[in-house]
Amino acid sequence: MEKIGLLKKIKNSHLTFFAIAVFLFWIKTYVAYQNVFKLGISDNLQKFLLAINPISSALLFLGLAFLSKKHTKKIMIIINFILSFLLYANIVYYRFFSDFITVPVLMQAKSNAGDLGSSAANLMSFTDVFYFSDTIILIILALTIFKKVVSPKRSGFKMIFLFAVTVFLFNLGLAEKDRPQLLSRSFDRNYLVKYLGAYNFTIFDIIQNIEATSQRAMASSSDITNIENYRNSTYTPPNPVYFGKAKGMNVIYVSMESFQNFMIDYRMPNGQLVTPFLDSLAHDGNTFYFDHFYHQTGQGKTSDAEFLMENSLYPLSSGAVFINKDQNTYQAAPAILDQKGYTTAVFHGNYKTFWNRNSMYKQLGYDQFFDASYFDMTKPGNVKNYGMKDIPFFQESVPMLEQVKQPFYTKFITLSNHFPFEMDPGDTNFPAGNTGDQIVDDYFQSAHYMDEALKQFFDQLKKDGLYDKSIIILYGDHYGLSSAHYTAMAKVLGVPKITPVMDAKLQQTPLFIHVPGVKGGVQHQIGGEVDVRPTLLHLLGIDTKNYIEFGSDLLSPQHRDWALFRNGDFVSNKVIQVSGKCYDSNTGNLMTDQSSCKPINNQVINELDMSDKVVNQDLLRFYTPPGFKPVNPNDYQYLGPKGKNQKQVQTTKVPTGE
Ligand code: GP9
Ligand code: MN
């Protein structure tokens, strides 16, 4: 009799409902960890941590429902739904970015919402309903078996909370044991999720963002001194052979969307080259082609690449600098050249507010911004996905470029080779790949299309006579094919599987620099996007000694031979660090002596830390390079062409005091 009563009590209590909710939620999260997120689990402790980390979150968040005595179940279901939604958003995001959503990314989504929709749909599937299955089960249980549960006399919240915190501290203690300073060296989100779980990570991220915001307020002018000292000790002097070789020339930058280095000289099974034009540049002997050049972007993708190239500072470890730090003081390449008599302009076939560019470009010192309002966005076939297709983009840009006063510093941001890489019928007759992975297969077509657009652009520049007066820099902004596509990528590269070292090397994006009258050739030195500004400024005859920057001139004999990634890993000639593990660069094998990566790793951490201070604390406001006039964003206005569809170029810089 008594036994039955107890069973009944157990069955009918909120606590049982809670236990079921925690259990289902735990299993579901664990399945997501195993199936979607590639967290690099390497030992039993990590396996154990991964298995237990959803429990503390489940206990804590679902336990909040006990704060209410009356609506415990209802609230628990709502919390479960919110958490499920968060998990699912992370899953969809991870499928493309191999990364987790952060607070700044959410802010970005707000400003870019419409444009991101089509990519997101490609990343979802019907079977994803699984990630909401526990919510559905809980609703059913609440309406049936648990319909008439008795409300508890005391809520029990305190006990549950205490239990959740204990489990969490146990989790954190073990995690810190496996990876000391987990929370203070939080460059890599994969680590945080692996050790603490996707939900706790979100909380950590929120706290971190609040902290970063308050950092600016706390900073003072003495904080820049350390950075200046570091800068002086790492400065790479220019190579006298190249210094000033492009003095007074125009500058034309082209950002090649999602373009990875493995595509150079890549042949389709039928023998066709994918990017014959870029391949010809790589081999013409008059262009520098850097084949060991790495992207260093974070969550800001294209915009991070722009930031790196023009400031020689690293982007943020979470979120985009363009969105979160657009009010900072910068001493960017456009501003430097602007003050040396250059006209600076940027061309991009999307609207000026996209990625907050209109705000950031003012701080960078861009005189003119030819955004979507200057292009014919309504002509059928002109636009796809993120904006103007590359061929009409360059066709419409050239007449505007011709009007820009010389010498100019200009940047063209291509878009066609963007995920999901699908082409409109008739845009290319190039064959798709045959790996069976649609995204990878389409990548060949869109890359080929971009290559054709670049060829046409170069032909036009030659016709105009601009080619002989301009230094032209082309760079792949970041990877296009994430680790989610590595099964197909193994086929593409003809290897059994993509190893960690191959993964690091797939982060190579090509860099081309063409300087009229200067011999080029293939360059094997290791470098990253942060290194381009000093390289360019030295070619233009401007010594970067007095600027706060972290890059090192690629053409200098003293150029350092490593490049770091935003997550704290790095590549060097001897060793490569991937996910915190040390590999031999040549054999690709794990180093027996794992401490071999330590010396460079320490520099990497130190440098990222310094750069983060500059950006988070807005330290450049305390330092003005000699001869440089601080940028006043109010001097710039991007008004768009006068009248509709009238491609009229105007000087958009409004002189101060007018
Ligand atoms: C284009 C670009 C979008 O405006 O910023 O591309 P992404 O950053 O996703 O590579
Ligand atoms: Mn991009």
XYZ file of C-alpha atoms and ligand atoms in Angstrom:
669
model
C 0.000 0.000 0.000
C 2.650 2.411 1.137
C 4.857 1.500 -1.815
C 2.135 2.305 -4.306
C 1.532 5.606 -2.585
C 5.199 6.491 -2.907
C 5.282 5.500 -6.564
C 2.249 7.610 -7.197
C 3.848 10.497 -5.394
C 7.013 10.166 -7.432
C 5.131 9.863 -10.648
C 2.911 12.747 -9.933
C 5.463 15.234 -8.734
C 6.966 18.238 -10.439
C 10.300 16.801 -9.525
C 9.713 13.766 -11.755
C 8.657 16.032 -14.585
C 11.810 18.036 -13.977
C 13.984 14.898 -13.931
C 12.507 13.766 -17.258
C 13.032 17.234 -18.725
C 16.664 17.317 -17.602
C 17.286 13.806 -18.907
C 15.773 14.424 -22.365
C 17.532 17.745 -22.671
C 20.829 16.201 -21.731
C 20.523 13.413 -24.309
C 19.488 15.815 -27.024
C 22.361 18.194 -26.399
C 24.801 15.322 -26.322
C 23.541 14.052 -29.677
C 24.077 17.544 -31.113
C 27.612 17.612 -29.699
C 28.356 14.308 -31.380
C 26.677 14.954 -34.711
C 27.126 18.602 -35.480
C 29.902 20.221 -33.525
C 33.443 19.116 -34.262
C 35.017 19.821 -30.934
C 38.198 17.786 -31.193
C 37.742 15.471 -28.234
C 41.037 13.786 -27.532
C 40.988 12.015 -24.157
C 38.664 10.362 -21.664
C 38.458 13.386 -19.391
C 37.274 15.494 -22.320
C 34.752 12.804 -23.273
C 33.464 12.821 -19.718
C 33.274 16.614 -19.579
C 31.402 16.723 -22.845
C 28.922 14.196 -21.509
C 28.256 15.989 -18.240
C 28.381 19.632 -19.266
C 24.761 19.912 -20.444
C 23.587 18.684 -17.019
C 24.526 21.720 -14.985
C 22.875 24.015 -17.525
C 19.787 21.843 -17.650
C 19.518 21.745 -13.864
C 20.052 25.449 -13.515
C 17.898 26.787 -16.325
C 15.042 24.318 -16.141
C 15.228 24.555 -12.344
C 14.347 28.235 -12.616
C 10.798 27.053 -13.233
C 10.567 26.164 -9.529
C 10.622 29.862 -8.745
C 6.948 29.689 -9.578
C 4.784 27.293 -7.613
C 1.743 27.604 -9.806
C 3.089 27.389 -13.349
C 6.138 25.198 -12.835
C 5.509 22.893 -15.794
C 4.504 25.618 -18.178
C 7.554 27.694 -17.390
C 9.794 24.657 -17.627
C 8.488 23.962 -21.125
C 9.023 27.567 -22.165
C 12.584 27.522 -20.838
C 13.176 24.228 -22.593
C 11.951 25.750 -25.833
C 14.187 28.800 -25.495
C 17.217 26.614 -24.813
C 16.306 24.323 -27.715
C 16.028 27.329 -29.954
C 19.441 28.559 -28.825
C 20.943 25.140 -29.498
C 19.332 24.951 -32.912
C 20.469 28.438 -33.872
C 23.984 27.367 -32.939
C 23.632 24.207 -35.009
C 22.573 26.098 -38.124
C 25.288 28.698 -37.597
C 27.917 26.032 -36.990
C 27.057 24.171 -40.178
C 28.454 27.042 -42.127
C 30.811 28.928 -39.886
C 32.197 26.037 -37.789
C 31.744 28.409 -34.915
C 29.217 29.379 -32.259
C 26.909 32.354 -32.092
C 28.068 35.183 -29.864
C 26.322 38.298 -28.611
C 27.974 40.539 -31.215
C 26.967 38.103 -33.954
C 23.360 38.490 -32.871
C 23.733 42.251 -33.143
C 25.128 41.734 -36.641
C 22.189 39.544 -37.588
C 19.915 42.399 -36.648
C 21.524 44.740 -39.117
C 22.004 42.164 -41.878
C 18.890 40.066 -41.396
C 17.349 40.140 -44.878
C 20.577 39.286 -46.639
C 21.404 36.275 -44.525
C 18.074 34.510 -44.988
C 18.796 32.538 -48.133
C 22.040 31.089 -46.771
C 20.317 29.969 -43.577
C 17.592 28.041 -45.420
C 20.298 25.977 -47.119
C 21.610 24.906 -43.762
C 18.374 23.526 -42.336
C 16.750 20.147 -42.889
C 13.470 18.504 -41.962
C 15.111 15.990 -39.622
C 16.192 18.929 -37.477
C 12.816 18.587 -35.750
C 14.765 16.196 -33.553
C 16.299 19.180 -31.777
C 12.854 20.135 -30.543
C 11.703 16.588 -29.793
C 12.091 16.952 -26.018
C 9.960 20.088 -26.028
C 7.283 18.160 -27.902
C 7.512 15.180 -25.509
C 7.265 17.486 -22.493
C 4.170 19.165 -23.861
C 2.539 15.778 -24.423
C 3.495 14.593 -20.932
C 2.218 17.788 -19.362
C -1.128 17.338 -21.068
C -1.472 13.642 -20.220
C 0.346 11.780 -17.444
C 1.374 14.908 -15.588
C -1.824 16.805 -16.138
C -2.877 16.749 -12.527
C 0.354 16.956 -10.591
C 0.040 18.438 -7.183
C 1.798 21.728 -6.614
C 4.697 21.319 -4.207
C 4.353 22.747 -0.703
C 7.712 24.406 -0.960
C 9.116 25.264 -4.329
C 12.427 23.431 -3.795
C 14.192 26.032 -5.876
C 17.014 26.603 -3.398
C 17.936 22.921 -3.276
C 17.907 22.598 -7.049
C 19.927 25.757 -7.481
C 22.513 24.580 -4.984
C 22.750 21.231 -6.726
C 23.147 22.878 -10.154
C 25.913 25.160 -8.903
C 27.743 22.217 -7.332
C 27.589 20.271 -10.590
C 28.773 23.345 -12.486
C 31.726 23.966 -10.167
C 32.698 20.320 -10.434
C 32.573 20.663 -14.237
C 34.612 23.884 -14.203
C 37.182 22.414 -11.810
C 37.814 19.425 -14.093
C 37.921 21.671 -17.167
C 40.506 23.996 -15.615
C 42.562 20.960 -14.705
C 42.630 19.815 -18.327
C 43.133 23.283 -19.752
C 44.456 25.855 -17.303
C 43.285 29.442 -17.763
C 40.354 28.264 -19.847
C 38.325 31.358 -19.106
C 41.084 33.951 -19.267
C 42.510 32.721 -22.588
C 39.197 32.384 -24.274
C 40.242 32.883 -27.909
C 38.826 29.589 -29.042
C 35.114 29.040 -28.649
C 35.450 25.350 -29.517
C 37.326 24.900 -26.257
C 34.760 26.700 -24.188
C 31.913 24.666 -25.589
C 33.842 21.435 -25.293
C 34.576 22.016 -21.630
C 31.610 24.013 -20.381
C 28.853 23.366 -22.859
C 27.008 25.433 -25.410
C 24.649 27.061 -22.895
C 27.217 28.026 -20.289
C 29.283 29.383 -23.145
C 26.478 31.799 -24.021
C 26.404 33.103 -20.466
C 30.176 33.455 -20.455
C 30.003 35.317 -23.749
C 27.428 37.768 -22.403
C 29.617 38.499 -19.372
C 32.683 38.869 -21.580
C 30.933 41.418 -23.752
C 29.850 43.521 -20.846
C 33.428 43.431 -19.625
C 34.846 44.463 -23.024
C 32.524 47.440 -23.123
C 33.618 48.606 -19.714
C 37.279 48.178 -20.673
C 37.174 51.277 -22.844
C 35.943 53.428 -20.003
C 38.700 52.221 -17.705
C 41.607 52.703 -20.138
C 44.027 55.601 -19.854
C 46.807 57.054 -21.976
C 49.483 55.075 -20.126
C 48.009 51.841 -21.505
C 49.430 52.532 -24.956
C 53.056 52.596 -23.725
C 53.362 48.809 -23.506
C 51.945 48.445 -26.966
C 54.370 51.032 -28.373
C 57.300 49.185 -26.819
C 56.131 45.876 -28.240
C 55.637 47.511 -31.610
C 59.145 48.954 -31.609
C 60.667 45.628 -30.726
C 58.842 43.781 -33.537
C 59.103 46.407 -36.290
C 60.316 44.976 -39.613
C 62.308 47.546 -41.588
C 61.550 47.816 -45.307
C 63.573 46.079 -47.980
C 65.596 48.822 -49.771
C 65.127 46.939 -53.066
C 61.370 47.555 -52.970
C 60.951 50.595 -50.750
C 59.164 53.352 -52.672
C 59.028 51.342 -55.919
C 55.325 52.216 -56.279
C 55.600 55.777 -54.999
C 52.747 57.946 -56.176
C 50.951 55.096 -57.962
C 47.250 54.372 -57.639
C 46.224 51.485 -55.415
C 43.544 48.994 -56.433
C 42.552 46.350 -53.914
C 40.248 43.471 -54.800
C 38.682 41.320 -52.096
C 38.016 37.915 -53.631
C 35.080 36.454 -51.762
C 35.695 33.088 -50.043
C 38.567 32.307 -52.380
C 40.974 29.658 -51.122
C 44.484 29.024 -52.313
C 43.971 25.368 -53.244
C 42.064 26.607 -56.297
C 45.186 28.063 -57.879
C 46.294 25.677 -60.666
C 43.468 23.299 -59.726
C 42.220 21.224 -62.644
C 38.812 19.634 -62.997
C 38.729 15.897 -63.878
C 38.429 16.895 -67.572
C 41.672 18.862 -67.307
C 40.117 22.334 -67.328
C 41.678 24.925 -65.002
C 39.130 26.498 -62.635
C 40.764 29.918 -62.442
C 42.917 30.276 -65.565
C 43.265 34.040 -65.183
C 44.507 33.993 -61.589
C 46.751 31.041 -62.469
C 48.300 33.129 -65.219
C 48.994 35.927 -62.714
C 50.592 33.408 -60.371
C 53.044 32.406 -63.077
C 53.632 35.529 -65.130
C 56.773 36.496 -63.223
C 55.669 40.131 -63.035
C 53.252 39.632 -60.172
C 54.123 38.614 -56.635
C 52.074 35.543 -55.798
C 52.189 34.569 -52.124
C 51.316 30.904 -51.872
C 51.766 30.557 -48.077
C 49.490 33.382 -47.113
C 46.747 32.886 -44.506
C 43.478 34.584 -43.690
C 43.187 35.630 -40.050
C 39.542 36.513 -39.863
C 37.080 35.811 -37.057
C 33.320 36.109 -37.018
C 33.369 39.329 -39.052
C 34.493 37.421 -42.190
C 34.866 39.795 -45.194
C 34.805 42.838 -42.940
C 37.451 41.336 -40.650
C 39.678 40.820 -43.674
C 39.174 44.463 -44.649
C 40.021 45.494 -41.100
C 43.209 43.420 -41.019
C 44.423 44.629 -44.401
C 43.903 48.305 -43.706
C 44.810 48.599 -40.035
C 47.306 45.786 -39.516
C 45.453 45.004 -36.282
C 43.652 41.749 -35.519
C 39.874 41.558 -35.581
C 37.920 40.679 -32.449
C 37.810 37.193 -30.995
C 34.041 37.397 -31.088
C 31.800 39.495 -33.294
C 32.860 41.900 -36.025
C 34.998 44.940 -35.377
C 33.024 46.735 -38.113
C 29.870 46.414 -36.051
C 31.081 46.626 -32.491
C 34.013 49.031 -32.652
C 32.970 51.454 -35.346
C 33.345 54.429 -33.013
C 37.014 53.766 -32.252
C 39.928 55.871 -33.396
C 41.889 54.263 -36.239
C 44.883 55.182 -38.346
C 43.970 53.094 -41.350
C 45.646 52.961 -44.755
C 42.930 55.021 -46.510
C 43.311 57.819 -43.947
C 47.108 57.737 -44.165
C 47.014 58.016 -47.955
C 44.159 60.489 -47.922
C 46.449 62.820 -46.012
C 49.173 62.283 -48.593
C 47.046 63.541 -51.455
C 45.235 60.353 -52.437
C 41.522 60.093 -53.136
C 40.130 57.055 -51.359
C 37.110 55.109 -52.552
C 35.442 51.779 -52.011
C 33.141 49.877 -54.397
C 30.669 47.321 -53.107
C 27.504 45.989 -54.720
C 25.439 45.951 -51.568
C 23.857 48.747 -49.534
C 26.083 50.973 -47.474
C 24.553 49.915 -44.174
C 25.388 46.253 -44.804
C 27.863 45.203 -42.116
C 27.773 48.766 -40.855
C 30.258 49.765 -43.527
C 28.938 53.297 -43.875
C 29.871 53.995 -40.290
C 33.193 52.148 -40.233
C 34.466 53.528 -43.548
C 34.302 57.029 -42.136
C 36.631 56.057 -39.309
C 38.943 54.404 -41.824
C 39.056 57.571 -43.907
C 37.220 56.646 -47.106
C 36.278 59.732 -49.121
C 33.777 57.960 -51.350
C 31.639 54.888 -50.980
C 30.139 53.523 -54.182
C 27.526 51.252 -52.686
C 24.471 49.536 -54.187
C 22.807 52.902 -54.821
C 25.378 53.532 -57.581
C 24.743 50.209 -59.296
C 21.846 48.952 -61.344
C 20.369 46.570 -58.816
C 17.101 46.211 -60.703
C 18.331 44.952 -64.061
C 17.306 41.287 -64.385
C 20.280 39.003 -63.793
C 22.468 41.661 -62.180
C 21.965 40.608 -58.582
C 22.296 37.344 -56.725
C 22.491 36.458 -53.082
C 24.536 39.170 -51.384
C 24.361 41.819 -54.102
C 25.787 42.647 -57.531
C 27.246 39.747 -59.476
C 30.941 40.241 -60.126
C 30.821 40.726 -63.915
C 28.237 43.560 -63.964
C 29.805 44.886 -60.739
C 33.156 45.509 -62.418
C 31.525 46.638 -65.666
C 29.559 49.322 -63.866
C 32.434 50.211 -61.534
C 35.028 51.044 -64.180
C 33.348 54.225 -65.513
C 33.002 55.425 -61.914
C 36.620 54.567 -61.178
C 37.706 56.587 -64.208
C 36.148 59.627 -62.581
C 37.976 59.256 -59.278
C 40.781 61.776 -58.987
C 44.251 60.245 -59.206
C 46.283 59.143 -57.376
C 43.607 57.013 -55.803
C 43.399 54.247 -53.231
C 40.428 52.034 -54.059
C 38.927 48.793 -52.909
C 36.555 46.475 -54.786
C 34.624 43.861 -52.821
C 33.459 40.943 -54.947
C 30.443 38.874 -53.918
C 29.601 36.120 -56.399
C 31.797 33.451 -54.869
C 29.800 33.461 -51.639
C 28.201 30.526 -49.871
C 26.092 28.637 -51.061
C 27.976 29.311 -54.354
C 24.965 28.552 -56.524
C 24.951 30.215 -59.955
C 22.044 31.455 -62.031
C 21.481 29.501 -65.251
C 23.433 31.085 -68.077
C 26.024 32.789 -65.865
C 28.639 30.145 -66.494
C 29.083 27.077 -68.632
C 31.858 25.760 -66.429
C 31.230 22.230 -65.133
C 30.287 21.702 -61.488
C 32.358 19.332 -59.366
C 31.258 15.761 -58.802
C 31.939 15.114 -55.142
C 28.263 14.710 -54.330
C 28.388 17.679 -51.959
C 26.371 20.384 -53.684
C 28.130 23.261 -51.927
C 31.604 22.046 -52.877
C 30.520 21.170 -56.408
C 29.059 24.626 -56.995
C 32.157 26.315 -55.583
C 34.115 25.492 -58.764
C 31.542 27.218 -60.925
C 31.303 30.378 -58.865
C 35.084 30.604 -58.484
C 35.433 30.256 -62.250
C 32.862 32.992 -62.739
C 34.790 35.312 -60.392
C 38.009 34.548 -62.278
C 36.350 35.560 -65.543
C 35.088 38.789 -63.943
C 38.621 39.612 -62.768
C 40.042 38.974 -66.225
C 37.518 41.376 -67.738
C 38.339 43.958 -65.058
C 42.067 43.725 -65.798
C 41.430 44.003 -69.555
C 39.449 47.152 -68.911
C 42.179 48.624 -66.699
C 44.720 47.938 -69.435
C 42.518 49.667 -72.012
C 42.133 52.686 -69.742
C 45.833 52.975 -69.095
C 45.177 52.567 -65.371
C 46.927 49.208 -65.268
C 50.362 50.773 -65.806
C 49.825 53.402 -63.158
C 48.391 51.241 -60.402
C 49.581 48.762 -57.865
C 46.966 46.001 -57.837
C 46.439 43.748 -54.836
C 44.109 40.756 -54.968
C 43.401 38.666 -51.877
C 41.064 35.844 -50.849
C 39.209 37.199 -47.832
C 38.710 33.915 -45.916
C 37.852 30.239 -46.395
C 34.762 29.327 -48.398
C 34.418 25.649 -47.537
C 34.205 24.962 -43.831
C 35.071 21.714 -42.068
C 31.462 20.588 -42.549
C 32.513 19.871 -46.159
C 35.739 18.047 -45.487
C 34.511 14.656 -46.688
C 34.045 16.173 -50.126
C 37.229 18.225 -49.762
C 39.205 15.021 -49.208
C 37.938 13.878 -52.628
C 38.815 17.227 -54.173
C 42.358 17.053 -52.861
C 42.715 13.323 -53.496
C 43.531 12.378 -49.914
C 41.866 9.815 -47.627
C 40.887 12.475 -45.108
C 41.594 16.079 -44.130
C 44.075 15.980 -41.259
C 44.462 18.823 -38.731
C 47.536 20.145 -40.570
C 45.673 20.051 -43.885
C 42.849 21.915 -42.191
C 45.298 24.657 -41.187
C 46.700 24.797 -44.719
C 43.209 25.063 -46.157
C 43.096 28.450 -44.440
C 45.551 29.669 -47.081
C 44.051 32.353 -49.260
C 46.056 33.624 -52.191
C 47.614 37.089 -52.264
C 48.740 38.758 -55.487
C 50.560 42.067 -55.716
C 51.280 43.578 -59.096
C 53.577 46.600 -59.181
C 54.169 48.092 -62.632
C 57.831 47.793 -63.555
C 58.740 45.480 -60.678
C 59.609 41.812 -61.175
C 57.445 39.501 -59.053
C 57.342 35.721 -58.871
C 56.063 33.061 -56.522
C 56.832 33.879 -52.879
C 56.861 31.112 -50.295
C 57.254 33.150 -47.125
C 54.539 32.577 -44.533
C 52.330 35.568 -43.902
C 48.846 36.702 -43.058
C 46.415 39.494 -43.800
C 47.884 41.572 -40.992
C 51.140 41.792 -42.995
C 49.742 43.463 -46.087
C 49.544 47.048 -44.866
C 53.244 47.432 -44.059
C 54.081 45.658 -47.341
C 51.941 48.072 -49.327
C 52.963 51.232 -47.492
C 56.635 50.357 -47.878
C 56.142 49.849 -51.618
C 54.545 53.292 -51.709
C 57.564 54.718 -49.911
C 55.905 55.274 -46.535
C 57.823 53.831 -43.608
C 55.372 52.354 -41.107
C 57.734 52.695 -38.165
C 55.567 55.243 -36.391
C 52.257 53.445 -36.801
C 50.872 51.030 -34.252
C 50.551 47.814 -36.227
C 51.192 44.114 -35.775
C 52.066 43.044 -39.319
C 55.496 42.550 -40.801
C 56.476 43.538 -44.364
C 56.241 40.397 -46.525
C 59.011 41.613 -48.830
C 61.479 42.437 -46.084
C 64.340 39.988 -45.527
C 63.561 40.286 -41.806
C 59.918 39.243 -42.306
C 58.958 36.842 -39.534
C 58.041 33.393 -40.734
C 54.823 32.640 -38.914
C 51.196 33.629 -39.138
C 48.661 33.352 -36.366
C 44.994 32.501 -36.458
C 42.397 34.426 -34.521
C 41.787 31.413 -32.251
C 45.394 31.406 -31.004
C 46.688 28.640 -33.282
C 49.460 29.377 -35.788
C 51.485 28.180 -38.739
C 55.261 28.332 -39.025
C 57.951 26.647 -41.141
C 58.776 24.086 -38.490
C 55.683 23.586 -36.367
C 51.963 24.156 -36.771
C 49.526 24.459 -33.900
C 45.980 23.271 -34.552
C 43.343 23.192 -31.780
C 46.117 23.677 -29.241
C 48.102 20.638 -30.466
C 51.581 20.844 -31.911
C 52.366 19.244 -35.295
C 55.439 18.926 -37.466
C 54.928 21.264 -40.449
C 56.619 18.941 -42.896
C 55.356 15.507 -41.927
C 52.028 16.630 -40.497
C 52.572 14.291 -37.541
C 52.018 15.202 -33.908
C 55.267 16.411 -32.350
C 56.533 14.011 -29.697
C 57.660 17.054 -27.768
C 54.440 19.047 -27.509
C 56.302 21.981 -25.976
C 57.935 22.674 -29.381
C 55.062 25.058 -30.146
C 55.445 26.959 -26.885
C 57.882 29.699 -27.987
C 55.774 30.877 -30.941
C 52.535 30.206 -29.082
C 53.606 32.579 -26.309
C 54.258 35.308 -28.867
C 50.924 34.605 -30.531
C 48.994 34.914 -27.270
C 50.890 38.044 -26.340
C 50.274 39.665 -29.704
C 46.566 38.847 -29.783
C 46.287 40.183 -26.281
C 47.978 43.471 -27.239
C 45.857 43.870 -30.340
C 42.696 43.134 -28.354
C 43.684 45.845 -25.901
C 44.145 48.348 -28.714
C 40.724 47.517 -30.117
C 38.685 46.893 -26.965
C 40.116 49.831 -25.053
C 40.221 52.089 -28.107
C 43.850 52.879 -27.347
C 44.701 54.628 -30.608
C 42.811 57.629 -29.272
C 45.824 58.113 -26.984
C 48.398 57.934 -29.763
C 48.771 60.032 -32.897
C 51.599 59.107 -35.299
C 53.817 62.092 -36.149
C 52.412 63.993 -39.114
C 49.041 62.216 -38.955
C 45.864 64.183 -38.433
C 43.237 62.294 -36.388
C 40.289 61.266 -38.541
C 37.066 63.131 -37.943
C 34.223 60.905 -39.141
C 31.998 63.949 -39.485
C 34.166 65.080 -42.386
C 32.691 62.270 -44.469
C 29.250 61.752 -45.875
C 28.150 59.058 -48.269
C 25.239 60.662 -50.020
C 24.761 58.356 -52.981
C 24.428 59.417 -56.625
C 22.331 62.487 -57.332
C 18.990 61.386 -58.694
C 17.807 57.916 -59.450
C 19.997 55.629 -61.523
C 22.210 58.510 -62.417
C 25.774 57.294 -62.229
C 27.155 60.618 -61.229
C 30.288 60.657 -59.199
C 30.557 63.290 -56.587
C 33.090 64.155 -53.969
C 31.413 63.140 -50.802
C 33.984 64.576 -48.458
C 32.542 67.643 -46.843
C 35.332 70.008 -45.813
C 35.276 70.770 -42.102
C 33.793 74.055 -41.088
C 31.453 74.258 -44.040
C 29.684 41.221 -48.212
C 30.192 40.443 -47.091
C 29.364 39.271 -46.775
O 29.084 42.419 -47.873
O 30.495 41.181 -45.966
O 30.184 38.218 -46.863
P 30.795 37.457 -45.608
O 31.262 38.447 -44.608
O 29.713 36.552 -45.122
O 31.912 36.701 -46.214
Mn 33.574 37.082 -47.346
